[in-house]
Each structure stands twice: as C-alpha cells, then as structure tokens.
Short mmCIF file of C-alpha atoms and ligand atoms in Angstrom, two decimals:
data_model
loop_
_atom_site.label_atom_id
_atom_site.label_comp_id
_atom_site.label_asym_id
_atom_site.label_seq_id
_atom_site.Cartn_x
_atom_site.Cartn_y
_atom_site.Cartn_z
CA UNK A 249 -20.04 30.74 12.51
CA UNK A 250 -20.17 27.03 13.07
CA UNK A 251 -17.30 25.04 11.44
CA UNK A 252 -17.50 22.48 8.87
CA UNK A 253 -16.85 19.52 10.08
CA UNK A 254 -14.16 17.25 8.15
CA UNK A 255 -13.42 13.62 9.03
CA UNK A 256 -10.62 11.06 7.14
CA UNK A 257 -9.08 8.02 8.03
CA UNK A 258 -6.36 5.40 6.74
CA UNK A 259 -5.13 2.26 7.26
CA UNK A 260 -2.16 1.89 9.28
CA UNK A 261 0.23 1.16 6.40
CA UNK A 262 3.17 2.39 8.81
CA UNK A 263 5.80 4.33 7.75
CA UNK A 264 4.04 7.21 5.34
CA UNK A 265 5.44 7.69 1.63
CA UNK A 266 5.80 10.99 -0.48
CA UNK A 267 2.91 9.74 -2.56
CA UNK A 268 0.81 9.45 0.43
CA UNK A 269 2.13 12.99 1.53
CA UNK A 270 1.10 14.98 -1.54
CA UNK A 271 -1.89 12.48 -2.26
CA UNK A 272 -3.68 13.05 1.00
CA UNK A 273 -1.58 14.76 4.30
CA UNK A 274 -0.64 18.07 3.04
CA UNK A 275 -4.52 18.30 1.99
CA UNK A 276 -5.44 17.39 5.45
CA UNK A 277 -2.96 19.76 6.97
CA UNK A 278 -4.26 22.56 4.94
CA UNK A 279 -7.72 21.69 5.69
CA UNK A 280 -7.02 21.53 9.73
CA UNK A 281 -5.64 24.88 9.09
CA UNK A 282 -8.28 27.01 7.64
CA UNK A 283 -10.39 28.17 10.49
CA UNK A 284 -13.78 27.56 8.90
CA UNK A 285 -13.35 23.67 9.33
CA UNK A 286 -12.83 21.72 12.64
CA UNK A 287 -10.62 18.41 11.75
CA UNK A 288 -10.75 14.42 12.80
CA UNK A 289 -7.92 12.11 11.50
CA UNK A 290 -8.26 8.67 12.81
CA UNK A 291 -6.44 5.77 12.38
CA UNK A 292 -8.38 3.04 10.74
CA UNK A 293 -7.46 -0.13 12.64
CA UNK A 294 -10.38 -2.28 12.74
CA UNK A 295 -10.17 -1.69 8.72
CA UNK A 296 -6.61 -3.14 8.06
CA UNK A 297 -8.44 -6.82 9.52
CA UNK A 298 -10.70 -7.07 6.77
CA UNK A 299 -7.44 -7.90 4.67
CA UNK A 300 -4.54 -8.48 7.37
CA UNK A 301 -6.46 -10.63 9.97
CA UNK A 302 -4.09 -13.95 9.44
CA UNK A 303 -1.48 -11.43 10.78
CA UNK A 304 -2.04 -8.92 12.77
CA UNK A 305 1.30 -8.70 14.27
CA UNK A 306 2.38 -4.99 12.71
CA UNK A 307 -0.65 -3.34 12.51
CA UNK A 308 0.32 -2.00 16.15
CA UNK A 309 3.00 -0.66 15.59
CA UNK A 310 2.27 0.98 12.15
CA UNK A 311 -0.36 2.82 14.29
CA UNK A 312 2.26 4.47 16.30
CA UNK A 313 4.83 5.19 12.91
CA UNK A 314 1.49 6.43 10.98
CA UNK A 315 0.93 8.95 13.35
CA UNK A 316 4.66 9.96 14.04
CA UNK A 317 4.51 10.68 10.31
CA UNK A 318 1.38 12.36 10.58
CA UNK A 319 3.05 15.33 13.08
CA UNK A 320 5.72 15.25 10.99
CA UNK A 321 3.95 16.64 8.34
CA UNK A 322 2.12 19.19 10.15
CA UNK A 323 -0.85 17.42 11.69
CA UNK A 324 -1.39 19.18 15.29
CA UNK A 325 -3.35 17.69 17.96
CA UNK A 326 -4.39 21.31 19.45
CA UNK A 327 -5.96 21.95 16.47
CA UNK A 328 -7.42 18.52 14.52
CA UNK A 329 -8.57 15.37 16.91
CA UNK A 330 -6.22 12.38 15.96
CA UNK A 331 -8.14 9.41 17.52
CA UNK A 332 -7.59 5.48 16.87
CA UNK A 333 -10.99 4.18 15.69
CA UNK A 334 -10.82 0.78 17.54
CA UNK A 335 -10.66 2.53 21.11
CA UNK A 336 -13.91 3.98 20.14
CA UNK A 337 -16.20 1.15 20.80
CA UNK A 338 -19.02 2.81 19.19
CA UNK A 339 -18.05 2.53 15.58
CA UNK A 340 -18.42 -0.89 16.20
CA UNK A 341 -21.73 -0.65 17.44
CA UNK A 342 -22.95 1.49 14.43
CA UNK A 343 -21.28 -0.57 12.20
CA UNK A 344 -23.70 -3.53 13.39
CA UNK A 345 -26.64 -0.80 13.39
CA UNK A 346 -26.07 0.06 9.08
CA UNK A 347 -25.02 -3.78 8.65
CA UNK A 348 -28.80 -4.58 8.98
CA UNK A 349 -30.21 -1.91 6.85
CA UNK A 350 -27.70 -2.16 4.04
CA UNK A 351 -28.50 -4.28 1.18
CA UNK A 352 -25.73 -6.69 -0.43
CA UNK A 353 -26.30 -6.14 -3.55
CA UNK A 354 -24.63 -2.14 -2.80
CA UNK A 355 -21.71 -3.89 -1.42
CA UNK A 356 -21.32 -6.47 -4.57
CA UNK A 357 -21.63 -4.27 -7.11
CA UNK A 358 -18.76 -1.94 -5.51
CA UNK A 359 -16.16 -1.03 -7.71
CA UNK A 360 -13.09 -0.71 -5.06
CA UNK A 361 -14.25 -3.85 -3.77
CA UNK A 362 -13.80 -5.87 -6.81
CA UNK A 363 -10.67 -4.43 -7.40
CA UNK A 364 -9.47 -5.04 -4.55
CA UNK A 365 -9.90 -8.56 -4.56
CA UNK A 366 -8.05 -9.16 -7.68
CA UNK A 367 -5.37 -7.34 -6.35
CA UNK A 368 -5.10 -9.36 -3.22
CA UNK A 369 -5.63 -12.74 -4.72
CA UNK A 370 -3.20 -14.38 -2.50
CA UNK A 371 -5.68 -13.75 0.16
CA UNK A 372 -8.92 -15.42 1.03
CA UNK A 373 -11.68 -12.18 1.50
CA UNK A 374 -14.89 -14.23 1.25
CA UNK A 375 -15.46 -12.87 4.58
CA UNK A 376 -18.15 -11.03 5.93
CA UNK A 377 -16.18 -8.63 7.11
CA UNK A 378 -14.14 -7.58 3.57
CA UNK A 379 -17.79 -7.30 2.01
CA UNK A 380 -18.62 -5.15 5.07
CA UNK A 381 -15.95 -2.96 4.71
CA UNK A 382 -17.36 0.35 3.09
CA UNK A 383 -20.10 0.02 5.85
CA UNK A 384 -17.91 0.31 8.79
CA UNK A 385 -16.07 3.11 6.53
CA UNK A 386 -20.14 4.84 6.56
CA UNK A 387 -20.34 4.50 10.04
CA UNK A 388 -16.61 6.04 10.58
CA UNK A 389 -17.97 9.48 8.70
CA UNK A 390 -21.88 9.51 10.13
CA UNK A 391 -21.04 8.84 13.42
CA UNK A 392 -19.34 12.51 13.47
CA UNK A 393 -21.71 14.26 11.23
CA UNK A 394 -18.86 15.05 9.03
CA UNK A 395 -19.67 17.83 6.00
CA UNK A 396 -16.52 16.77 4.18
CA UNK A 397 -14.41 14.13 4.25
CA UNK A 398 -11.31 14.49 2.21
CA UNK A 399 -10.47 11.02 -0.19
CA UNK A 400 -8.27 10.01 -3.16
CA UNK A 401 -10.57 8.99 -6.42
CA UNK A 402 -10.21 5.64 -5.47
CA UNK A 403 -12.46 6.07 -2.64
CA UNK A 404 -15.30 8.25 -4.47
CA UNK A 405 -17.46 4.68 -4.57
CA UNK A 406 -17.19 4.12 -0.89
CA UNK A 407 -17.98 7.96 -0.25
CA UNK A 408 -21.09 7.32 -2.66
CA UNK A 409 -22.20 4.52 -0.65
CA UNK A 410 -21.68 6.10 2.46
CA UNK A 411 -24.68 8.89 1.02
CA UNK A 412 -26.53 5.95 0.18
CA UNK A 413 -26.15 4.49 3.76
CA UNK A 414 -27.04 7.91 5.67
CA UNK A 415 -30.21 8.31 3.31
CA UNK A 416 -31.40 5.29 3.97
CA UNK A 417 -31.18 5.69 7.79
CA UNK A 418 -32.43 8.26 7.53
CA UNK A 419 -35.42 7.59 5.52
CA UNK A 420 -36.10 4.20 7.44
CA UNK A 421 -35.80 6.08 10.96
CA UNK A 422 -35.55 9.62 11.17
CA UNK A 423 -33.74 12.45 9.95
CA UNK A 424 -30.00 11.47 11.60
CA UNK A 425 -27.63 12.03 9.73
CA UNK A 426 -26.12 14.66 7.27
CA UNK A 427 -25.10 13.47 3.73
CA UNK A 428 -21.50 13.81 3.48
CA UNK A 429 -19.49 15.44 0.96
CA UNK A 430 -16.40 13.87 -0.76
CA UNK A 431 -13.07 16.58 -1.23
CA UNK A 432 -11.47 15.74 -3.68
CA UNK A 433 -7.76 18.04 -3.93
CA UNK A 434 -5.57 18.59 -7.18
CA UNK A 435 -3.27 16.44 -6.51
CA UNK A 436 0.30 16.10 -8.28
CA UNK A 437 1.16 12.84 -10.22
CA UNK A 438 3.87 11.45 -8.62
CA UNK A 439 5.35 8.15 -9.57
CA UNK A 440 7.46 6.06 -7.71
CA UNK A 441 11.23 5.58 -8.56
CA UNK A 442 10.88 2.91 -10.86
CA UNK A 443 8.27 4.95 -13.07
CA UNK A 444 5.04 2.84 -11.04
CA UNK A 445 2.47 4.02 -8.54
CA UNK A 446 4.03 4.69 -5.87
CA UNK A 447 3.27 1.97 -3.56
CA UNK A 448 5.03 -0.07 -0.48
CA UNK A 449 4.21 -3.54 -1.74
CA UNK A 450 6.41 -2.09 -4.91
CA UNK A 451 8.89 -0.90 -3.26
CA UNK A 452 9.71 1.95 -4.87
CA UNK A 453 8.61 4.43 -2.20
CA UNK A 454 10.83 7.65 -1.00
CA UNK A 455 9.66 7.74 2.57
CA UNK A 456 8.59 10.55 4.86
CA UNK A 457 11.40 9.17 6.73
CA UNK A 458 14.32 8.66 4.33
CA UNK A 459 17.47 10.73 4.81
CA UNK A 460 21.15 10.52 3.87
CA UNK A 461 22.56 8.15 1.95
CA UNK A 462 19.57 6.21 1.53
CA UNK A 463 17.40 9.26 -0.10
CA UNK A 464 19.90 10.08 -1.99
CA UNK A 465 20.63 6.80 -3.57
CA UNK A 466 17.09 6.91 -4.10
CA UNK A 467 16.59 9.98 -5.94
CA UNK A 468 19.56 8.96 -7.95
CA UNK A 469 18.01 5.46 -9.13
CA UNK A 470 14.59 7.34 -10.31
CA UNK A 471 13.53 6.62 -14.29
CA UNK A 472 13.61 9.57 -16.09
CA UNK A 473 12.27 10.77 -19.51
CA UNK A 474 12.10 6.95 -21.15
CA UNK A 475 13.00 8.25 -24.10
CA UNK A 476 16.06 10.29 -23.42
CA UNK A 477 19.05 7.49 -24.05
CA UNK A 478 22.15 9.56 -23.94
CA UNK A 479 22.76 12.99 -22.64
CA UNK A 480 22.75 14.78 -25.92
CA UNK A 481 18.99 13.86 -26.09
CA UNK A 482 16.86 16.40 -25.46
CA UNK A 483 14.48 15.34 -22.81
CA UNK A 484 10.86 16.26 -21.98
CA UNK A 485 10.18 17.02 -18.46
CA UNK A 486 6.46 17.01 -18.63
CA UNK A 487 7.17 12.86 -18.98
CA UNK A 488 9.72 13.40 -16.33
CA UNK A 489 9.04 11.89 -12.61
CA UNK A 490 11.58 13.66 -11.47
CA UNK A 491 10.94 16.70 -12.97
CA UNK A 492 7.27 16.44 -11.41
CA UNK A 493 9.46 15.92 -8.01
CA UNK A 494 11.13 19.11 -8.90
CA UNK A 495 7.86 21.60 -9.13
CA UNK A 496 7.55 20.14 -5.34
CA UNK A 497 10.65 20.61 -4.28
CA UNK A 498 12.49 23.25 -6.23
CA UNK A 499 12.63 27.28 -6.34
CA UNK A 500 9.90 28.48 -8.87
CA UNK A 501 12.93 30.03 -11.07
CA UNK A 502 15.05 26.87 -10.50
CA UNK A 503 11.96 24.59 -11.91
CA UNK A 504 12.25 26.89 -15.10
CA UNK A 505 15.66 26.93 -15.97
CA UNK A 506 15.63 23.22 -15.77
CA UNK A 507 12.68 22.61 -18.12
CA UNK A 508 14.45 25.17 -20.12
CA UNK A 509 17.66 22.89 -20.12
CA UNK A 510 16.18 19.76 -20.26
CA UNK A 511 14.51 20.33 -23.55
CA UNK A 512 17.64 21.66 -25.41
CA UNK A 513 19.68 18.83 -23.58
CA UNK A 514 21.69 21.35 -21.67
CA UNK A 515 21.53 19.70 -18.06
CA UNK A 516 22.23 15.68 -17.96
CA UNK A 517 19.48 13.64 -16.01
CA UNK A 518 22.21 13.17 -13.21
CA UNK A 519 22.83 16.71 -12.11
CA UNK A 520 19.53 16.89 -12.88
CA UNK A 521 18.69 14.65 -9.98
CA UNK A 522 21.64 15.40 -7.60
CA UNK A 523 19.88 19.03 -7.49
CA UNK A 524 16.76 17.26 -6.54
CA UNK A 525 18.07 15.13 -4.30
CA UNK A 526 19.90 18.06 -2.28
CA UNK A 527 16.11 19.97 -2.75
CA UNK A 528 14.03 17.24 -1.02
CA UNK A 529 16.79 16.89 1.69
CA UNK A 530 16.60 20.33 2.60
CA UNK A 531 12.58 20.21 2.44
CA UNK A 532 12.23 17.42 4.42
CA UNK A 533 14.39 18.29 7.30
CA UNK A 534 11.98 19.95 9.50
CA UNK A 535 9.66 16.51 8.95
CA UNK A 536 12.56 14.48 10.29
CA UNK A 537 13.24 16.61 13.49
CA UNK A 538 9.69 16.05 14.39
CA UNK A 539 10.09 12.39 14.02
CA UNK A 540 13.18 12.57 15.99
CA UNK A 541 11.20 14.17 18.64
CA UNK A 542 9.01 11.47 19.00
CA UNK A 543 10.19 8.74 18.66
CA UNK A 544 11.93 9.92 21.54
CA UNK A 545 8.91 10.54 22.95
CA UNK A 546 6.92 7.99 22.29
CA UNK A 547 5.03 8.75 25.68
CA UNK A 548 3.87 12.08 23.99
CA UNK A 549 2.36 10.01 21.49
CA UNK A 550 0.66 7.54 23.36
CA UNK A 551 -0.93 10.87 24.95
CA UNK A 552 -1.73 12.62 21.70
CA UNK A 553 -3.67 9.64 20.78
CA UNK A 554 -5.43 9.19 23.93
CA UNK A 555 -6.86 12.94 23.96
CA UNK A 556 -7.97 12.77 20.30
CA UNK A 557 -9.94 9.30 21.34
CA UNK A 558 -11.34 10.54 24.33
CA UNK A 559 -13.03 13.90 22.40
CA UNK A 560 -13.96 11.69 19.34
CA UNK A 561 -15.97 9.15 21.86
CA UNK A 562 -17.63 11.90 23.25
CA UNK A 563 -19.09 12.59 20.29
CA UNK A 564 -19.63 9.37 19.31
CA UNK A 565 -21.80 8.84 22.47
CA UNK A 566 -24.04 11.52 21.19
CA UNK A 567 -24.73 10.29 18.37
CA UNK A 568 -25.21 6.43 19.44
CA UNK A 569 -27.50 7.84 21.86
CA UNK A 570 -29.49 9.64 18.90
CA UNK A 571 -29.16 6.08 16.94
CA UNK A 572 -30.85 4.08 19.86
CA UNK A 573 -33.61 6.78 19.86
CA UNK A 574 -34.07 6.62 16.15
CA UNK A 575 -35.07 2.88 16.55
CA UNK A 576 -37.28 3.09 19.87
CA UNK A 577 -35.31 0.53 21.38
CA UNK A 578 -35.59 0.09 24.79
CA UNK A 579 -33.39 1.96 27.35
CA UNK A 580 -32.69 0.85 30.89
CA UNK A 581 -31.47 4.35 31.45
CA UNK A 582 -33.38 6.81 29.83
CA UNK A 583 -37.32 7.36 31.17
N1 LIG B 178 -10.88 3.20 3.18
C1 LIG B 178 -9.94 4.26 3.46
C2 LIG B 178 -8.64 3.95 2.70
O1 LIG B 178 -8.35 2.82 2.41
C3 LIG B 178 -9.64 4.39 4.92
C4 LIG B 178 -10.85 4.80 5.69
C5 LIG B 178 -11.53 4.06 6.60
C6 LIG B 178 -11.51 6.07 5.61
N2 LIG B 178 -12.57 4.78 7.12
C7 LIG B 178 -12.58 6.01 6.54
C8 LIG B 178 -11.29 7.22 4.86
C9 LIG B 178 -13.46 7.10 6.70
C10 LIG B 178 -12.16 8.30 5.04
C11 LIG B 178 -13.22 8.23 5.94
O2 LIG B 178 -7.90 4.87 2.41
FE1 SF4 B 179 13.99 14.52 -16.22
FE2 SF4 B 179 15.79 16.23 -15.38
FE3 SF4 B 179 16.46 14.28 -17.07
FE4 SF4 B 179 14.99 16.29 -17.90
S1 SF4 B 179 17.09 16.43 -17.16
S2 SF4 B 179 14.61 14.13 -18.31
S3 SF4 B 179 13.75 16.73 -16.09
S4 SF4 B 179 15.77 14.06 -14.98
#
C-alpha cells in the first residue's frame, strides 16, 4: 500500500510552548507514527520574513531551538523528513510559478491575513511579500503532493486557498497536482498562566523547556476557577486551566478525585497545583533529556537537518521538473 503523504510547517518561533505541543506536535508525532502515512516537517523560514524582515537576527537560531524541541517531543528523523524550507531553492521557484496565476483579490479577501495585520500594527506589511504569503504556504504543500497536511483552525483559510491554487494549476496547465486535505485534531483548550491564549508575545507560556524552579513557580502563578475567592468555595474545574492541565498530565483516577474535591471545596487551588506542578515535571523529563542531548550535540542537528533537506529537494526536483513541463517552457536540457 502506498502511504499518505502528510506535510506541515511553522515558523521558527524558537523555543516551543505546551500550547504549541498539544495544539500541533503530539498530532504530528502521532501522525509520523502510524505506518499508513509517510511524514515532512519543515521549518518555515522564508515565512517568518514576510513579518520579521527589519530583523532577522533570531530567526537562525530559533531554527535550531524549534527543531531541538521538535525531537524532544518525539519527532524522529528515521521516520518523518525534517527539512528547512529555505535550503530548498525550489519552493522559491514555485512560489514565483503560482504568484502569476493567483489572483489578488483571493489573497485580499483572506481572513488570516486581515487579522493578522491588525494584530501586527506596529509593523509595516504593505509588502508584496505579506500579501504573498499563503501562496508560498501553497507551494510548500503542492510541491510534495501532500494528501494531508495537519493545521490549527486558524489556518483552514490558507489550506482553502491552497485547493484553490492547485485547481487552478491544474486547470490552466495540466493535471499536477493533488488537492490537499486539511487535518484538523481534537485538540485540548489550554490557556496560558494568566487565563490568555497561550502565546510568547504574552508571556505567559510554560515551555517545552522549563524545569525546576522556574516551572514550578509557573504552575504555581496559573489563574484558577475566577470565581473561587477563598478556599471554602467550591470551585468548578471544567472553568479550571489548571484542571484542563491536569487531564494532560495526571493519572486517570487522580483527575477524578480532584474534580471530585474541587467541587465540594475539599482540595485548595494550591495543593491543587503543587500536584500538577510535580505531574508535568515528571512528564516532561524524558523531553528535557533529549534537549540535553542536543544541545550538546548540536552537530547531530545540523546533520538531522541536512538529511531531511537533501530527501525533500529530491522530491522537489521532480516535481519542478513536472511544473516546467506543464508550461512548455523551453529546456536546455531535456530533448
Ligand atoms: N502558516 C503556517 C503557520 O503560521 C506555517 C506554514 C508555512 C505551513 N507553510 C506551511 C503550515 C505549509 C502547513 C503547511 O503556522
Ligand atoms: Fe482549579 Fe484545582 Fe482550584 Fe479546582 S482546586 S479551581 S481544579 S486549581
């Protein structure tokens, strides 16, 4: 049986937090490890200049503590392709190929895009490139013929105009390109500590990478049930970050008996968290002796990298080759 090919991406927002962990990498892990589907993470470099290019100083080296999080969390490069997508030349070169067959007007009227503008207002994005953005995002998941490519709601309009893009192609040219699927997972609403999304620019984030003292002083500062004032209160977990923390990180009988004593005010929202705290320690262990592997062996990662890129440009090739086809250009080196 052939596998399915899946393909995601993100932004290298450096160090990963537990938002982004149960939002989209333990998806991904799960998906690299069901043998029907074959896997391709990449790192989405050329995408953090359409907002960052005034200063580009860290988005090196949030490449390299992305994907040290990534392996931390179970990624494996023997069986998913990790790749960086700006060492593959040719997304660049289908990017330009979809720029001229896309119309604005898709662009302008997407959702993400107009939100995102408001939300960096600070910034000036009347660039071609920020309007361009979901296009070099289409030619990230055509160029590997991907059947699924696993995304947070926010990004169902750029998966929609990826279809659009691939149809199109295909219609103006010849039959290409597959139409992608998006994946959407269940996801688990997790807040960050101060009851908002969980978000760096916030910061409010746990991180893949906190341990000790600064976890814990973390998981002790998280809002609780608004409404539960003093300890006598009862509280209702359901409203309860860290009770939502808890189903994550806590025995299955453990979870009861504190929803149990959290409604008849029998457990105070301290121990309450000082049980979590000792939970997510203890669960994220084995993520933190990855990390301590490599950045120790930062070598190892420079190698991981360059394996995944060289196997995703193969591909690429292929399909670059089929693109140049597709529009009878001429070819010095084909007859
Ligand atoms: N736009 C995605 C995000 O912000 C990142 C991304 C770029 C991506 N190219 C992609 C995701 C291709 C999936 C597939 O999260
Ligand atoms: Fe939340 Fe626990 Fe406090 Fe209940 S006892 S409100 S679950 S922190």
């Amino acid at each position: 049986m052939k596998k399915k090919r899946i393909l995601s991406g993100m932004r290298p927002t450096g160090k990963l937090h537990l938002g982004n962990l149960h939002g989209a990498l333990k998806n991904w892990v799960s998906l690299q490890n069901d043998d029907g589907y074959e896997c391709f993470y990449f790192v989405a470099d050329w995408h953090a200049l359409t907002s960052d290019y005034k200063d580009t100083s860290e988005i090196g080296e949030n490449t390299i503590d992305m994907l040290v999080d990534w392996l931390s969390a179970g990624l494996d490069p023997s069986r998913s392709v990790l790749f960086l997508q700006s060492e593959v030349a040719e997304h660049a070169e289908l990017f330009l190929v979809l720029s001229m067959i896309t119309p604005l007007a898709w662009l302008e009227r997407n959702p993400t895009y107009k939100e995102m503008r408001e939300e960096l207002a600070d910034r000036d994005l009347s660039t071609a490139g920020f309007l361009g953005y979901p296009v070099l995002q289409a030619a990230d998941i055509i160029m590997y013929k991907a059947y699924g490519v696993p995304v947070g709601v926010d990004q169902l309009p750029h998966i929609e105009l990826t279809r659009e893009i691939a149809r199109r192609f295909n219609f103006i040219f010849r039959e290409v390109f597959p139409v992608p699927e998006p994946l959407l997972a269940d996801v688990p609403k997790l807040l960050g500590i101060d009851g908002r999304k969980m978000s760096k620019s916030y910061d409010n984030s746990i991180y893949l990478r906190d341990r000790g003292d600064t976890l814990y002083g973390k998981i002790l500062a998280m809002f609780t049930d608004p409404d539960r004032k003093k300890k006598s209160d009862p509280g209702r977990p359901e409203l309860c970050n860290v009770f939502a923390f808890h189903r994550l990180y806590s025995p299955a009988s453990e979870v009861e008996q504190i929803e149990e004593d959290c409604r008849k005010a029998a457990i105070g929202c301290v121990e309450c968290k000082r049980r979590l705290a000792v939970a997510v320690a203890e669960g994220m262990a084995p993520f933190h002796e990855i990390q301590d592997h490599y950045f120790n062996n930062l070598d190892e990662v420079r190698d991981i990298l360059a394996a995944g890129t060289d196997r995703a440009r193969e591909i690429a090739r292929l399909t670059m080759d089929e693109v140049r086809d597709a529009l009878k250009i001429y070819r010095i080196n084909k007859a």
